[in-house]
GROMACS .gro file of C-alpha atoms in nm:
model
  494
    1UNK     CA    1   0.589   0.976  -5.111
    2UNK     CA    2   0.653   1.132  -4.725
    3UNK     CA    3   0.900   1.331  -4.967
    4UNK     CA    4   0.630   1.372  -5.215
    5UNK     CA    5   0.364   1.505  -5.014
    6UNK     CA    6   0.583   1.749  -4.768
    7UNK     CA    7   0.594   1.923  -5.174
    8UNK     CA    8   0.303   1.924  -5.285
    9UNK     CA    9   0.197   2.063  -4.980
   10UNK     CA   10   0.442   2.334  -4.989
   11UNK     CA   11   0.337   2.419  -5.345
   12UNK     CA   12  -0.040   2.424  -5.302
   13UNK     CA   13   0.044   2.646  -4.916
   14UNK     CA   14   0.269   2.854  -5.160
   15UNK     CA   15   0.032   2.864  -5.452
   16UNK     CA   16  -0.346   2.865  -5.316
   17UNK     CA   17  -0.452   3.240  -5.324
   18UNK     CA   18  -0.724   3.383  -5.567
   19UNK     CA   19  -0.560   3.458  -5.935
   20UNK     CA   20  -0.742   3.733  -5.999
   21UNK     CA   21  -0.590   3.903  -5.682
   22UNK     CA   22  -0.274   3.787  -5.695
   23UNK     CA   23  -0.151   3.920  -6.015
   24UNK     CA   24   0.128   4.117  -5.923
   25UNK     CA   25   0.166   4.039  -5.535
   26UNK     CA   26   0.503   3.942  -5.540
   27UNK     CA   27   0.590   3.621  -5.262
   28UNK     CA   28   0.858   3.701  -4.924
   29UNK     CA   29   1.116   3.581  -4.969
   30UNK     CA   30   1.023   3.295  -4.669
   31UNK     CA   31   0.780   3.175  -4.881
   32UNK     CA   32   0.990   3.011  -5.191
   33UNK     CA   33   1.097   2.705  -5.259
   34UNK     CA   34   1.461   2.615  -5.151
   35UNK     CA   35   1.705   2.440  -5.390
   36UNK     CA   36   1.604   2.065  -5.205
   37UNK     CA   37   1.249   2.166  -5.288
   38UNK     CA   38   1.324   2.272  -5.668
   39UNK     CA   39   1.529   1.893  -5.737
   40UNK     CA   40   1.280   1.725  -5.501
   41UNK     CA   41   0.994   1.850  -5.773
   42UNK     CA   42   1.181   1.802  -6.085
   43UNK     CA   43   1.294   1.425  -5.948
   44UNK     CA   44   0.866   1.336  -5.890
   45UNK     CA   45   0.652   1.559  -6.114
   46UNK     CA   46   0.880   1.692  -6.377
   47UNK     CA   47   1.020   1.350  -6.451
   48UNK     CA   48   0.799   1.116  -6.407
   49UNK     CA   49   0.354   1.218  -6.308
   50UNK     CA   50   0.351   1.548  -6.430
   51UNK     CA   51   0.651   1.486  -6.737
   52UNK     CA   52   0.574   1.786  -6.992
   53UNK     CA   53   0.438   1.672  -7.284
   54UNK     CA   54   0.596   1.923  -7.515
   55UNK     CA   55   0.509   2.006  -7.864
   56UNK     CA   56   0.883   2.046  -7.993
   57UNK     CA   57   0.844   2.115  -8.341
   58UNK     CA   58   0.464   2.266  -8.380
   59UNK     CA   59   0.467   2.461  -8.693
   60UNK     CA   60   0.222   2.681  -8.540
   61UNK     CA   61   0.399   2.920  -8.312
   62UNK     CA   62   0.609   3.179  -8.504
   63UNK     CA   63   0.920   3.114  -8.503
   64UNK     CA   64   1.194   3.448  -8.432
   65UNK     CA   65   0.896   3.635  -8.397
   66UNK     CA   66   1.035   3.949  -8.301
   67UNK     CA   67   1.251   3.996  -8.648
   68UNK     CA   68   0.892   4.003  -8.869
   69UNK     CA   69   0.775   4.305  -8.955
   70UNK     CA   70   0.352   4.395  -8.894
   71UNK     CA   71   0.387   4.723  -8.949
   72UNK     CA   72   0.075   4.683  -9.221
   73UNK     CA   73  -0.136   4.536  -8.961
   74UNK     CA   74  -0.521   4.678  -8.898
   75UNK     CA   75  -0.455   4.661  -8.576
   76UNK     CA   76  -0.393   5.032  -8.330
   77UNK     CA   77  -0.239   4.960  -8.022
   78UNK     CA   78  -0.544   5.140  -7.793
   79UNK     CA   79  -0.799   4.882  -7.945
   80UNK     CA   80  -0.562   4.617  -7.839
   81UNK     CA   81  -0.522   4.709  -7.496
   82UNK     CA   82  -0.946   4.802  -7.512
   83UNK     CA   83  -1.031   4.373  -7.655
   84UNK     CA   84  -0.774   4.235  -7.482
   85UNK     CA   85  -0.934   4.412  -7.133
   86UNK     CA   86  -1.257   4.261  -7.192
   87UNK     CA   87  -1.156   3.925  -7.201
   88UNK     CA   88  -0.946   4.014  -6.923
   89UNK     CA   89  -1.238   4.052  -6.735
   90UNK     CA   90  -1.449   3.704  -6.774
   91UNK     CA   91  -1.145   3.519  -6.806
   92UNK     CA   92  -1.001   3.336  -6.492
   93UNK     CA   93  -0.612   3.405  -6.746
   94UNK     CA   94  -0.406   3.706  -6.697
   95UNK     CA   95  -0.458   3.891  -7.015
   96UNK     CA   96  -0.276   4.170  -7.028
   97UNK     CA   97  -0.182   4.452  -7.241
   98UNK     CA   98   0.203   4.384  -7.365
   99UNK     CA   99   0.436   4.447  -7.679
  100UNK     CA  100   0.534   4.135  -7.707
  101UNK     CA  101   0.121   3.975  -7.709
  102UNK     CA  102   0.079   4.274  -7.932
  103UNK     CA  103   0.358   4.176  -8.156
  104UNK     CA  104   0.190   3.775  -8.177
  105UNK     CA  105  -0.128   3.864  -8.287
  106UNK     CA  106  -0.040   4.073  -8.555
  107UNK     CA  107   0.228   3.806  -8.706
  108UNK     CA  108  -0.071   3.574  -8.687
  109UNK     CA  109  -0.304   3.790  -8.850
  110UNK     CA  110  -0.045   3.842  -9.086
  111UNK     CA  111   0.102   3.489  -9.183
  112UNK     CA  112  -0.115   3.296  -9.048
  113UNK     CA  113  -0.512   3.361  -9.158
  114UNK     CA  114  -0.531   3.228  -9.385
  115UNK     CA  115  -0.508   2.908  -9.246
  116UNK     CA  116  -0.811   3.005  -8.976
  117UNK     CA  117  -1.069   2.902  -9.179
  118UNK     CA  118  -0.969   2.529  -9.160
  119UNK     CA  119  -0.847   2.585  -8.837
  120UNK     CA  120  -1.215   2.716  -8.742
  121UNK     CA  121  -1.363   2.419  -8.939
  122UNK     CA  122  -1.217   2.162  -8.701
  123UNK     CA  123  -1.281   2.363  -8.405
  124UNK     CA  124  -1.712   2.391  -8.450
  125UNK     CA  125  -1.583   1.981  -8.454
  126UNK     CA  126  -1.392   1.931  -8.107
  127UNK     CA  127  -1.405   2.231  -7.895
  128UNK     CA  128  -1.779   2.126  -7.773
  129UNK     CA  129  -1.684   1.782  -7.688
  130UNK     CA  130  -1.338   1.940  -7.518
  131UNK     CA  131  -1.577   2.224  -7.307
  132UNK     CA  132  -1.836   1.953  -7.224
  133UNK     CA  133  -1.502   1.799  -7.000
  134UNK     CA  134  -1.338   2.111  -6.940
  135UNK     CA  135  -1.681   2.189  -6.758
  136UNK     CA  136  -1.725   1.859  -6.571
  137UNK     CA  137  -1.338   1.853  -6.431
  138UNK     CA  138  -1.371   2.242  -6.387
  139UNK     CA  139  -1.105   2.332  -6.628
  140UNK     CA  140  -1.147   2.663  -6.781
  141UNK     CA  141  -1.331   2.619  -7.089
  142UNK     CA  142  -1.073   2.894  -7.266
  143UNK     CA  143  -0.826   2.609  -7.185
  144UNK     CA  144  -0.968   2.475  -7.516
  145UNK     CA  145  -0.719   2.703  -7.748
  146UNK     CA  146  -0.410   2.483  -7.626
  147UNK     CA  147  -0.500   2.276  -7.829
  148UNK     CA  148  -0.487   2.412  -8.155
  149UNK     CA  149  -0.150   2.552  -7.981
  150UNK     CA  150   0.019   2.217  -7.919
  151UNK     CA  151  -0.137   2.049  -8.226
  152UNK     CA  152  -0.347   2.252  -8.414
  153UNK     CA  153  -0.649   2.044  -8.405
  154UNK     CA  154  -0.467   1.726  -8.554
  155UNK     CA  155  -0.532   1.422  -8.320
  156UNK     CA  156  -0.283   1.229  -8.552
  157UNK     CA  157   0.003   1.528  -8.439
  158UNK     CA  158   0.342   1.382  -8.384
  159UNK     CA  159   0.671   1.529  -8.236
  160UNK     CA  160   1.065   1.466  -8.322
  161UNK     CA  161   1.031   1.347  -7.932
  162UNK     CA  162   0.765   1.204  -7.928
  163UNK     CA  163   0.433   1.347  -7.804
  164UNK     CA  164   0.061   1.259  -7.976
  165UNK     CA  165  -0.209   1.362  -8.055
  166UNK     CA  166  -0.465   1.661  -8.045
  167UNK     CA  167  -0.290   1.744  -7.675
  168UNK     CA  168   0.090   1.669  -7.728
  169UNK     CA  169   0.132   1.326  -7.403
  170UNK     CA  170   0.427   1.198  -7.430
  171UNK     CA  171   0.457   0.814  -7.398
  172UNK     CA  172   0.498   0.829  -6.997
  173UNK     CA  173   0.322   1.060  -6.946
  174UNK     CA  174   0.015   0.878  -7.123
  175UNK     CA  175   0.011   0.567  -6.911
  176UNK     CA  176   0.002   0.782  -6.602
  177UNK     CA  177  -0.355   0.947  -6.768
  178UNK     CA  178  -0.461   0.638  -6.873
  179UNK     CA  179  -0.413   0.684  -7.242
  180UNK     CA  180  -0.352   0.317  -7.335
  181UNK     CA  181  -0.056   0.222  -7.670
  182UNK     CA  182  -0.060  -0.117  -7.794
  183UNK     CA  183   0.042  -0.233  -8.213
  184UNK     CA  184  -0.299  -0.127  -8.359
  185UNK     CA  185  -0.466   0.163  -8.115
  186UNK     CA  186  -0.265   0.492  -7.964
  187UNK     CA  187  -0.534   0.611  -7.717
  188UNK     CA  188  -0.298   0.940  -7.738
  189UNK     CA  189  -0.462   1.041  -8.082
  190UNK     CA  190  -0.817   0.897  -7.941
  191UNK     CA  191  -0.939   1.281  -7.911
  192UNK     CA  192  -1.222   1.231  -7.540
  193UNK     CA  193  -0.926   1.014  -7.446
  194UNK     CA  194  -0.680   1.230  -7.446
  195UNK     CA  195  -0.932   1.514  -7.367
  196UNK     CA  196  -0.997   1.315  -7.060
  197UNK     CA  197  -0.668   1.312  -6.964
  198UNK     CA  198  -0.554   1.708  -7.030
  199UNK     CA  199  -0.857   1.784  -6.787
  200UNK     CA  200  -0.657   1.541  -6.526
  201UNK     CA  201  -0.347   1.725  -6.615
  202UNK     CA  202  -0.418   2.055  -6.618
  203UNK     CA  203  -0.628   2.026  -6.302
  204UNK     CA  204  -0.341   1.889  -6.117
  205UNK     CA  205  -0.121   2.132  -6.189
  206UNK     CA  206  -0.389   2.425  -6.116
  207UNK     CA  207  -0.339   2.211  -5.762
  208UNK     CA  208   0.028   2.257  -5.697
  209UNK     CA  209   0.018   2.596  -5.862
  210UNK     CA  210  -0.314   2.775  -5.797
  211UNK     CA  211  -0.322   3.013  -6.093
  212UNK     CA  212  -0.391   2.954  -6.450
  213UNK     CA  213  -0.130   3.109  -6.593
  214UNK     CA  214   0.106   2.970  -6.460
  215UNK     CA  215  -0.076   2.589  -6.488
  216UNK     CA  216  -0.043   2.630  -6.878
  217UNK     CA  217   0.317   2.739  -6.855
  218UNK     CA  218   0.400   2.479  -6.670
  219UNK     CA  219   0.199   2.244  -6.944
  220UNK     CA  220   0.443   2.306  -7.120
  221UNK     CA  221   0.805   2.341  -6.961
  222UNK     CA  222   0.765   2.071  -6.658
  223UNK     CA  223   0.602   2.265  -6.313
  224UNK     CA  224   1.012   2.232  -6.220
  225UNK     CA  225   1.053   2.477  -6.478
  226UNK     CA  226   0.793   2.674  -6.366
  227UNK     CA  227   0.911   2.681  -5.963
  228UNK     CA  228   1.260   2.758  -6.113
  229UNK     CA  229   1.114   3.048  -6.294
  230UNK     CA  230   0.932   3.198  -5.986
  231UNK     CA  231   1.222   3.190  -5.730
  232UNK     CA  232   1.462   3.374  -5.953
  233UNK     CA  233   1.221   3.583  -6.054
  234UNK     CA  234   1.265   3.683  -5.678
  235UNK     CA  235   0.883   3.556  -5.632
  236UNK     CA  236   0.672   3.706  -5.867
  237UNK     CA  237   0.404   3.509  -5.961
  238UNK     CA  238   0.254   3.682  -6.296
  239UNK     CA  239   0.368   3.508  -6.640
  240UNK     CA  240   0.465   3.818  -6.793
  241UNK     CA  241   0.715   3.833  -6.500
  242UNK     CA  242   0.867   3.490  -6.472
  243UNK     CA  243   0.879   3.454  -6.848
  244UNK     CA  244   1.170   3.569  -6.897
  245UNK     CA  245   1.340   3.267  -6.663
  246UNK     CA  246   1.127   3.011  -6.813
  247UNK     CA  247   1.285   2.824  -7.075
  248UNK     CA  248   1.221   3.019  -7.453
  249UNK     CA  249   0.982   2.709  -7.575
  250UNK     CA  250   0.737   2.872  -7.306
  251UNK     CA  251   0.856   3.189  -7.345
  252UNK     CA  252   0.632   3.179  -7.737
  253UNK     CA  253   0.436   2.908  -7.570
  254UNK     CA  254   0.162   3.134  -7.356
  255UNK     CA  255   0.190   3.384  -7.582
  256UNK     CA  256   0.039   3.240  -7.866
  257UNK     CA  257  -0.196   3.030  -7.628
  258UNK     CA  258  -0.343   3.398  -7.539
  259UNK     CA  259  -0.299   3.546  -7.892
  260UNK     CA  260  -0.554   3.211  -8.010
  261UNK     CA  261  -0.778   3.321  -7.755
  262UNK     CA  262  -0.804   3.677  -7.902
  263UNK     CA  263  -0.842   3.584  -8.262
  264UNK     CA  264  -1.141   3.367  -8.152
  265UNK     CA  265  -1.317   3.634  -7.910
  266UNK     CA  266  -1.274   3.890  -8.229
  267UNK     CA  267  -1.232   3.651  -8.499
  268UNK     CA  268  -1.574   3.834  -8.668
  269UNK     CA  269  -1.374   4.179  -8.656
  270UNK     CA  270  -1.071   4.090  -8.804
  271UNK     CA  271  -1.328   3.894  -9.091
  272UNK     CA  272  -1.171   3.525  -8.975
  273UNK     CA  273  -1.488   3.327  -9.151
  274UNK     CA  274  -1.510   2.966  -9.057
  275UNK     CA  275  -1.464   2.724  -9.318
  276UNK     CA  276  -1.833   2.462  -9.402
  277UNK     CA  277  -1.720   2.225  -9.112
  278UNK     CA  278  -1.656   1.864  -9.217
  279UNK     CA  279  -1.897   1.675  -8.913
  280UNK     CA  280  -2.013   1.833  -8.634
  281UNK     CA  281  -1.910   1.633  -8.332
  282UNK     CA  282  -2.274   1.595  -8.220
  283UNK     CA  283  -2.423   1.388  -8.551
  284UNK     CA  284  -2.180   1.089  -8.473
  285UNK     CA  285  -2.205   0.833  -8.275
  286UNK     CA  286  -2.058   0.489  -8.183
  287UNK     CA  287  -2.064   0.154  -8.218
  288UNK     CA  288  -1.847  -0.122  -8.068
  289UNK     CA  289  -1.772  -0.424  -8.297
  290UNK     CA  290  -1.750  -0.802  -8.233
  291UNK     CA  291  -1.454  -0.897  -8.493
  292UNK     CA  292  -1.151  -0.737  -8.658
  293UNK     CA  293  -1.247  -0.517  -8.984
  294UNK     CA  294  -1.039  -0.264  -9.164
  295UNK     CA  295  -1.163   0.115  -9.265
  296UNK     CA  296  -1.134  -0.007  -9.618
  297UNK     CA  297  -1.506  -0.284  -9.511
  298UNK     CA  298  -1.731  -0.031  -9.365
  299UNK     CA  299  -1.600   0.175  -9.677
  300UNK     CA  300  -1.705  -0.003  -9.961
  301UNK     CA  301  -2.071  -0.175  -9.737
  302UNK     CA  302  -2.200   0.145  -9.661
  303UNK     CA  303  -2.070   0.395  -9.855
  304UNK     CA  304  -1.881   0.658  -9.627
  305UNK     CA  305  -1.606   0.722  -9.722
  306UNK     CA  306  -1.230   0.632  -9.615
  307UNK     CA  307  -1.167   0.971  -9.518
  308UNK     CA  308  -1.405   1.068  -9.307
  309UNK     CA  309  -1.393   0.720  -9.111
  310UNK     CA  310  -1.024   0.862  -9.071
  311UNK     CA  311  -1.151   1.169  -8.928
  312UNK     CA  312  -1.395   1.040  -8.646
  313UNK     CA  313  -1.139   0.749  -8.560
  314UNK     CA  314  -0.760   0.842  -8.551
  315UNK     CA  315  -0.664   0.633  -8.299
  316UNK     CA  316  -0.619   0.296  -8.474
  317UNK     CA  317  -0.301   0.348  -8.633
  318UNK     CA  318  -0.336   0.077  -8.945
  319UNK     CA  319  -0.725   0.157  -9.043
  320UNK     CA  320  -0.799  -0.138  -8.847
  321UNK     CA  321  -1.041  -0.164  -8.536
  322UNK     CA  322  -0.910  -0.499  -8.359
  323UNK     CA  323  -1.128  -0.750  -8.183
  324UNK     CA  324  -0.976  -0.829  -7.893
  325UNK     CA  325  -1.091  -0.988  -7.605
  326UNK     CA  326  -1.191  -0.775  -7.289
  327UNK     CA  327  -1.140  -0.403  -7.500
  328UNK     CA  328  -1.460  -0.263  -7.573
  329UNK     CA  329  -1.281  -0.077  -7.942
  330UNK     CA  330  -1.581   0.036  -8.101
  331UNK     CA  331  -1.594   0.283  -8.469
  332UNK     CA  332  -1.784   0.561  -8.442
  333UNK     CA  333  -1.920   0.714  -8.784
  334UNK     CA  334  -2.218   0.961  -8.868
  335UNK     CA  335  -2.576   0.972  -8.674
  336UNK     CA  336  -2.752   0.904  -9.038
  337UNK     CA  337  -2.478   0.605  -9.163
  338UNK     CA  338  -2.565   0.411  -8.763
  339UNK     CA  339  -2.790   0.195  -8.889
  340UNK     CA  340  -2.714   0.155  -9.225
  341UNK     CA  341  -2.308   0.022  -9.090
  342UNK     CA  342  -2.599  -0.254  -8.838
  343UNK     CA  343  -2.782  -0.334  -9.068
  344UNK     CA  344  -2.447  -0.429  -9.297
  345UNK     CA  345  -2.300  -0.520  -8.990
  346UNK     CA  346  -2.236  -0.928  -9.074
  347UNK     CA  347  -2.203  -0.876  -9.431
  348UNK     CA  348  -1.909  -0.663  -9.369
  349UNK     CA  349  -1.746  -0.933  -9.063
  350UNK     CA  350  -1.792  -1.201  -9.389
  351UNK     CA  351  -1.638  -0.905  -9.579
  352UNK     CA  352  -1.353  -0.887  -9.379
  353UNK     CA  353  -1.292  -1.241  -9.303
  354UNK     CA  354  -1.251  -1.285  -9.704
  355UNK     CA  355  -1.000  -1.103  -9.716
  356UNK     CA  356  -0.806  -1.280  -9.409
  357UNK     CA  357  -0.801  -1.561  -9.551
  358UNK     CA  358  -0.703  -1.500  -9.889
  359UNK     CA  359  -0.383  -1.200  -9.782
  360UNK     CA  360  -0.045  -1.357  -9.778
  361UNK     CA  361   0.069  -1.151  -9.489
  362UNK     CA  362  -0.101  -1.209  -9.209
  363UNK     CA  363  -0.244  -0.861  -8.978
  364UNK     CA  364   0.072  -0.795  -8.696
  365UNK     CA  365  -0.021  -0.957  -8.389
  366UNK     CA  366  -0.202  -0.775  -8.129
  367UNK     CA  367   0.009  -0.634  -7.823
  368UNK     CA  368   0.026  -0.378  -7.568
  369UNK     CA  369   0.292  -0.132  -7.516
  370UNK     CA  370   0.488  -0.197  -7.249
  371UNK     CA  371   0.365  -0.538  -7.249
  372UNK     CA  372   0.604  -0.856  -7.260
  373UNK     CA  373   0.630  -0.990  -7.621
  374UNK     CA  374   0.839  -1.314  -7.718
  375UNK     CA  375   1.128  -1.186  -7.949
  376UNK     CA  376   1.293  -1.446  -8.247
  377UNK     CA  377   1.608  -1.332  -8.288
  378UNK     CA  378   1.691  -1.359  -8.634
  379UNK     CA  379   2.009  -1.358  -8.939
  380UNK     CA  380   2.109  -0.999  -8.920
  381UNK     CA  381   1.984  -0.862  -8.612
  382UNK     CA  382   2.216  -0.715  -8.314
  383UNK     CA  383   2.094  -0.550  -8.033
  384UNK     CA  384   2.112  -0.226  -8.159
  385UNK     CA  385   1.939  -0.342  -8.398
  386UNK     CA  386   1.642  -0.492  -8.194
  387UNK     CA  387   1.665  -0.156  -7.926
  388UNK     CA  388   1.563   0.061  -8.194
  389UNK     CA  389   1.301  -0.139  -8.379
  390UNK     CA  390   1.115  -0.130  -8.030
  391UNK     CA  391   1.258   0.137  -7.870
  392UNK     CA  392   1.422   0.067  -7.611
  393UNK     CA  393   1.755   0.077  -7.492
  394UNK     CA  394   2.041  -0.204  -7.520
  395UNK     CA  395   2.034  -0.223  -7.074
  396UNK     CA  396   1.701  -0.301  -7.109
  397UNK     CA  397   1.691  -0.618  -7.362
  398UNK     CA  398   2.054  -0.752  -7.145
  399UNK     CA  399   1.851  -0.684  -6.784
  400UNK     CA  400   1.491  -0.857  -6.899
  401UNK     CA  401   1.695  -1.127  -7.069
  402UNK     CA  402   1.978  -1.173  -6.798
  403UNK     CA  403   2.232  -1.133  -7.090
  404UNK     CA  404   2.585  -1.119  -6.996
  405UNK     CA  405   2.758  -0.976  -7.329
  406UNK     CA  406   2.572  -0.831  -7.649
  407UNK     CA  407   2.610  -1.215  -7.877
  408UNK     CA  408   2.264  -1.326  -7.990
  409UNK     CA  409   2.236  -1.648  -8.137
  410UNK     CA  410   1.981  -1.719  -8.454
  411UNK     CA  411   1.673  -1.822  -8.330
  412UNK     CA  412   1.713  -1.696  -7.948
  413UNK     CA  413   1.336  -1.596  -7.819
  414UNK     CA  414   1.431  -1.247  -7.618
  415UNK     CA  415   1.185  -1.066  -7.361
  416UNK     CA  416   1.070  -0.737  -7.517
  417UNK     CA  417   0.840  -0.496  -7.340
  418UNK     CA  418   0.820  -0.247  -7.682
  419UNK     CA  419   0.735   0.118  -7.604
  420UNK     CA  420   0.696   0.177  -7.983
  421UNK     CA  421   0.492  -0.008  -8.250
  422UNK     CA  422   0.749  -0.251  -8.494
  423UNK     CA  423   0.588  -0.397  -8.872
  424UNK     CA  424   0.855  -0.590  -9.036
  425UNK     CA  425   0.819  -0.472  -9.340
  426UNK     CA  426   0.705  -0.835  -9.538
  427UNK     CA  427   0.411  -0.752  -9.326
  428UNK     CA  428   0.308  -0.460  -9.498
  429UNK     CA  429   0.525  -0.504  -9.858
  430UNK     CA  430   0.559  -0.805 -10.023
  431UNK     CA  431   0.917  -0.879 -10.153
  432UNK     CA  432   0.988  -0.934 -10.567
  433UNK     CA  433   0.945  -1.243 -10.613
  434UNK     CA  434   0.656  -1.300 -10.389
  435UNK     CA  435   0.532  -1.091 -10.661
  436UNK     CA  436   0.578  -1.248 -10.930
  437UNK     CA  437   0.402  -1.579 -10.804
  438UNK     CA  438   0.098  -1.411 -10.632
  439UNK     CA  439  -0.218  -1.516 -10.924
  440UNK     CA  440  -0.355  -1.155 -10.993
  441UNK     CA  441  -0.560  -1.126 -11.217
  442UNK     CA  442  -0.424  -1.174 -11.593
  443UNK     CA  443  -0.556  -0.959 -11.868
  444UNK     CA  444  -0.587  -0.607 -11.975
  445UNK     CA  445  -0.528  -0.280 -11.737
  446UNK     CA  446  -0.508   0.050 -11.732
  447UNK     CA  447  -0.273   0.248 -11.502
  448UNK     CA  448  -0.443   0.462 -11.279
  449UNK     CA  449  -0.233   0.792 -11.211
  450UNK     CA  450  -0.308   0.844 -10.742
  451UNK     CA  451  -0.408   1.223 -10.764
  452UNK     CA  452  -0.427   1.469 -10.428
  453UNK     CA  453  -0.722   1.392 -10.272
  454UNK     CA  454  -0.792   1.028 -10.390
  455UNK     CA  455  -0.912   0.707 -10.164
  456UNK     CA  456  -0.977   0.411 -10.254
  457UNK     CA  457  -1.333   0.431 -10.196
  458UNK     CA  458  -1.310   0.725 -10.441
  459UNK     CA  459  -1.081   0.588 -10.691
  460UNK     CA  460  -1.330   0.297 -10.684
  461UNK     CA  461  -1.603   0.462 -10.793
  462UNK     CA  462  -1.419   0.573 -11.110
  463UNK     CA  463  -1.461   0.229 -11.262
  464UNK     CA  464  -1.763  -0.021 -11.345
  465UNK     CA  465  -1.784  -0.316 -11.128
  466UNK     CA  466  -1.466  -0.238 -10.913
  467UNK     CA  467  -1.447  -0.230 -10.586
  468UNK     CA  468  -1.166  -0.095 -10.287
  469UNK     CA  469  -1.074  -0.530 -10.215
  470UNK     CA  470  -1.016  -0.629 -10.556
  471UNK     CA  471  -0.748  -0.239 -10.608
  472UNK     CA  472  -0.585  -0.341 -10.291
  473UNK     CA  473  -0.495  -0.726 -10.377
  474UNK     CA  474  -0.408  -0.650 -10.773
  475UNK     CA  475  -0.161  -0.396 -10.607
  476UNK     CA  476  -0.046  -0.563 -10.364
  477UNK     CA  477  -0.194  -0.300 -10.117
  478UNK     CA  478  -0.193  -0.374  -9.700
  479UNK     CA  479  -0.305  -0.051  -9.607
  480UNK     CA  480  -0.511   0.232  -9.754
  481UNK     CA  481  -0.162   0.429  -9.628
  482UNK     CA  482  -0.014   0.361  -9.857
  483UNK     CA  483  -0.107   0.501 -10.153
  484UNK     CA  484   0.029   0.870 -10.216
  485UNK     CA  485   0.024   1.102 -10.478
  486UNK     CA  486   0.193   1.013 -10.854
  487UNK     CA  487   0.091   0.607 -10.735
  488UNK     CA  488   0.072   0.421 -11.010
  489UNK     CA  489  -0.237   0.155 -10.997
  490UNK     CA  490  -0.333  -0.145 -11.230
  491UNK     CA  491  -0.747  -0.168 -11.281
  492UNK     CA  492  -0.786  -0.505 -11.491
  493UNK     CA  493  -1.100  -0.417 -11.722
  494UNK     CA  494  -1.402  -0.618 -11.667
   0.00000   0.00000   0.00000
C-alpha cells in the first residue's frame, strides 16, 4: 500500500495541471516517471484495479484506415478545421485538427453513414441516462460518446477476451467496481450499474493524469501504457504527441472518439437523421419482482413484446429474472405498462409456478461467479474439461481441492470458484430419448418456419388460441433465445 501511495502521488503531482493550459507543455526530465515507477504502475494499477476494459473486436473502429479512399467525401479541410475549433472551445478535450483525424471522420461518413440513424436512435434512449451520472461524478458529458466506440451502444456486446457491456468491462475490473456476475445476471450488461462504474473508473484515471484525453487513452490501453508513452515521447502530454508510442489499438481508439463527437455535433450538416427511438429512458420504470419469472411470462400476460423486454433488461442473461433472498432484482418496463404488470402480478407468478411444475429439467442453479460451488465429477470429466467449463485454471482447481495429481473419480466432489457460467447441455435441450417419451399434445399440427424478427410472442399471435407457453412445451424450447430464423416449430391445431 505504501508503494502504491508513492506512485499515486507521483502521478497526481506530475499530471494535476489544467488540461487546456498544458496542451503543448513539455515536462522536464526531472519530472518524468522512472523505470521503477513504470513497473509499479503496471503491476499495481493496470493489472488490477485499473486493468483495461479493452473491446478488442469492436467493429465500430475502422481497421487499416490509412488505406481507405475518402477523396469523394464532401467535407473540405478548411470547414473541418473551423468546426473542430468550435468543438474544442466548449469541451475539456483537445479537439485539434489533425490529418489523421480528418481521415477517420471522412471514413466514417463514407463507410458508416448508413449505420448512424439506428445508432442515434439508441443514443436517444441511453444518452440522457449517461449524462445524469456523468454529471453526478463530474465527468465531461462528452464522455457519453465513449460507449459508442466501446460497444456501438450494445449492452450485450462481448469481446473475444471477455470484455462485456456498454462500457466493455473485463470481469476483474467489474468486480473492482462492484459489478456482480451470477449464473443469471451480468451487471456489466446493466446500463445503469455499468455507467456508474464507468464514471468511477474514468474519475480515477483523471485523478492520475489530470487530463481527459489521457484518461480516455488509459481507459483503452491502461494507465501503465500511457505513462510509458509519455516517457518515451520525451515528456509530452498532448495526445497527438504521445500517439506514436501508444499501442496500435489506442492510436485508432481516441480518434474514433473524436470523430464520433464531431459527427453527433454536426449531424444535421451531414444529413445524419436519427431513426425514431423505440422508447426513451424516462418513459420506463422498474418494479421489484417477488418470484422467479421469465420474460415470456411477462410478455404473455401483459402483451409487451419479448424484444422490448429484452432491450430494457439486458442484464438478465437467460431471459429469466431470478428471485434470490437478499437481492433486489427488478424488471424495467414501459411506464405505461407498469400498472398492467402490477395488476396481473399474481397471474404472472401463477403462470411461472405452473410452468416450473411441468418442466422436465429444472432451471440452472443460481450462483455468483467467484463464489464457491460444489461440482460432482461425471463420467468423461477431466480437469481440463472442468476448468474450461467454469473459466478457471487447472492449477486453481488443484489448489482449491488440495489435489496432488490430475486423477479424478466419478462422484468425487470438487470445490470450484467459477469465473463464467456453465449450463449443462441437458438443462437447455432434452435428449432424443426424452423427446420420444415426452407427453406432447397429440394430433395434427402445422410447421411454422421462424422468420427474421420473429419472437415467441409474435408467433403466438399468428395462431388462434395459442400461447407462448404452449409453443415452448410443444417444441421443447427451454429459452426463447434458442429460436432463430429457419427454425421449424410445431403448432398444434385446436
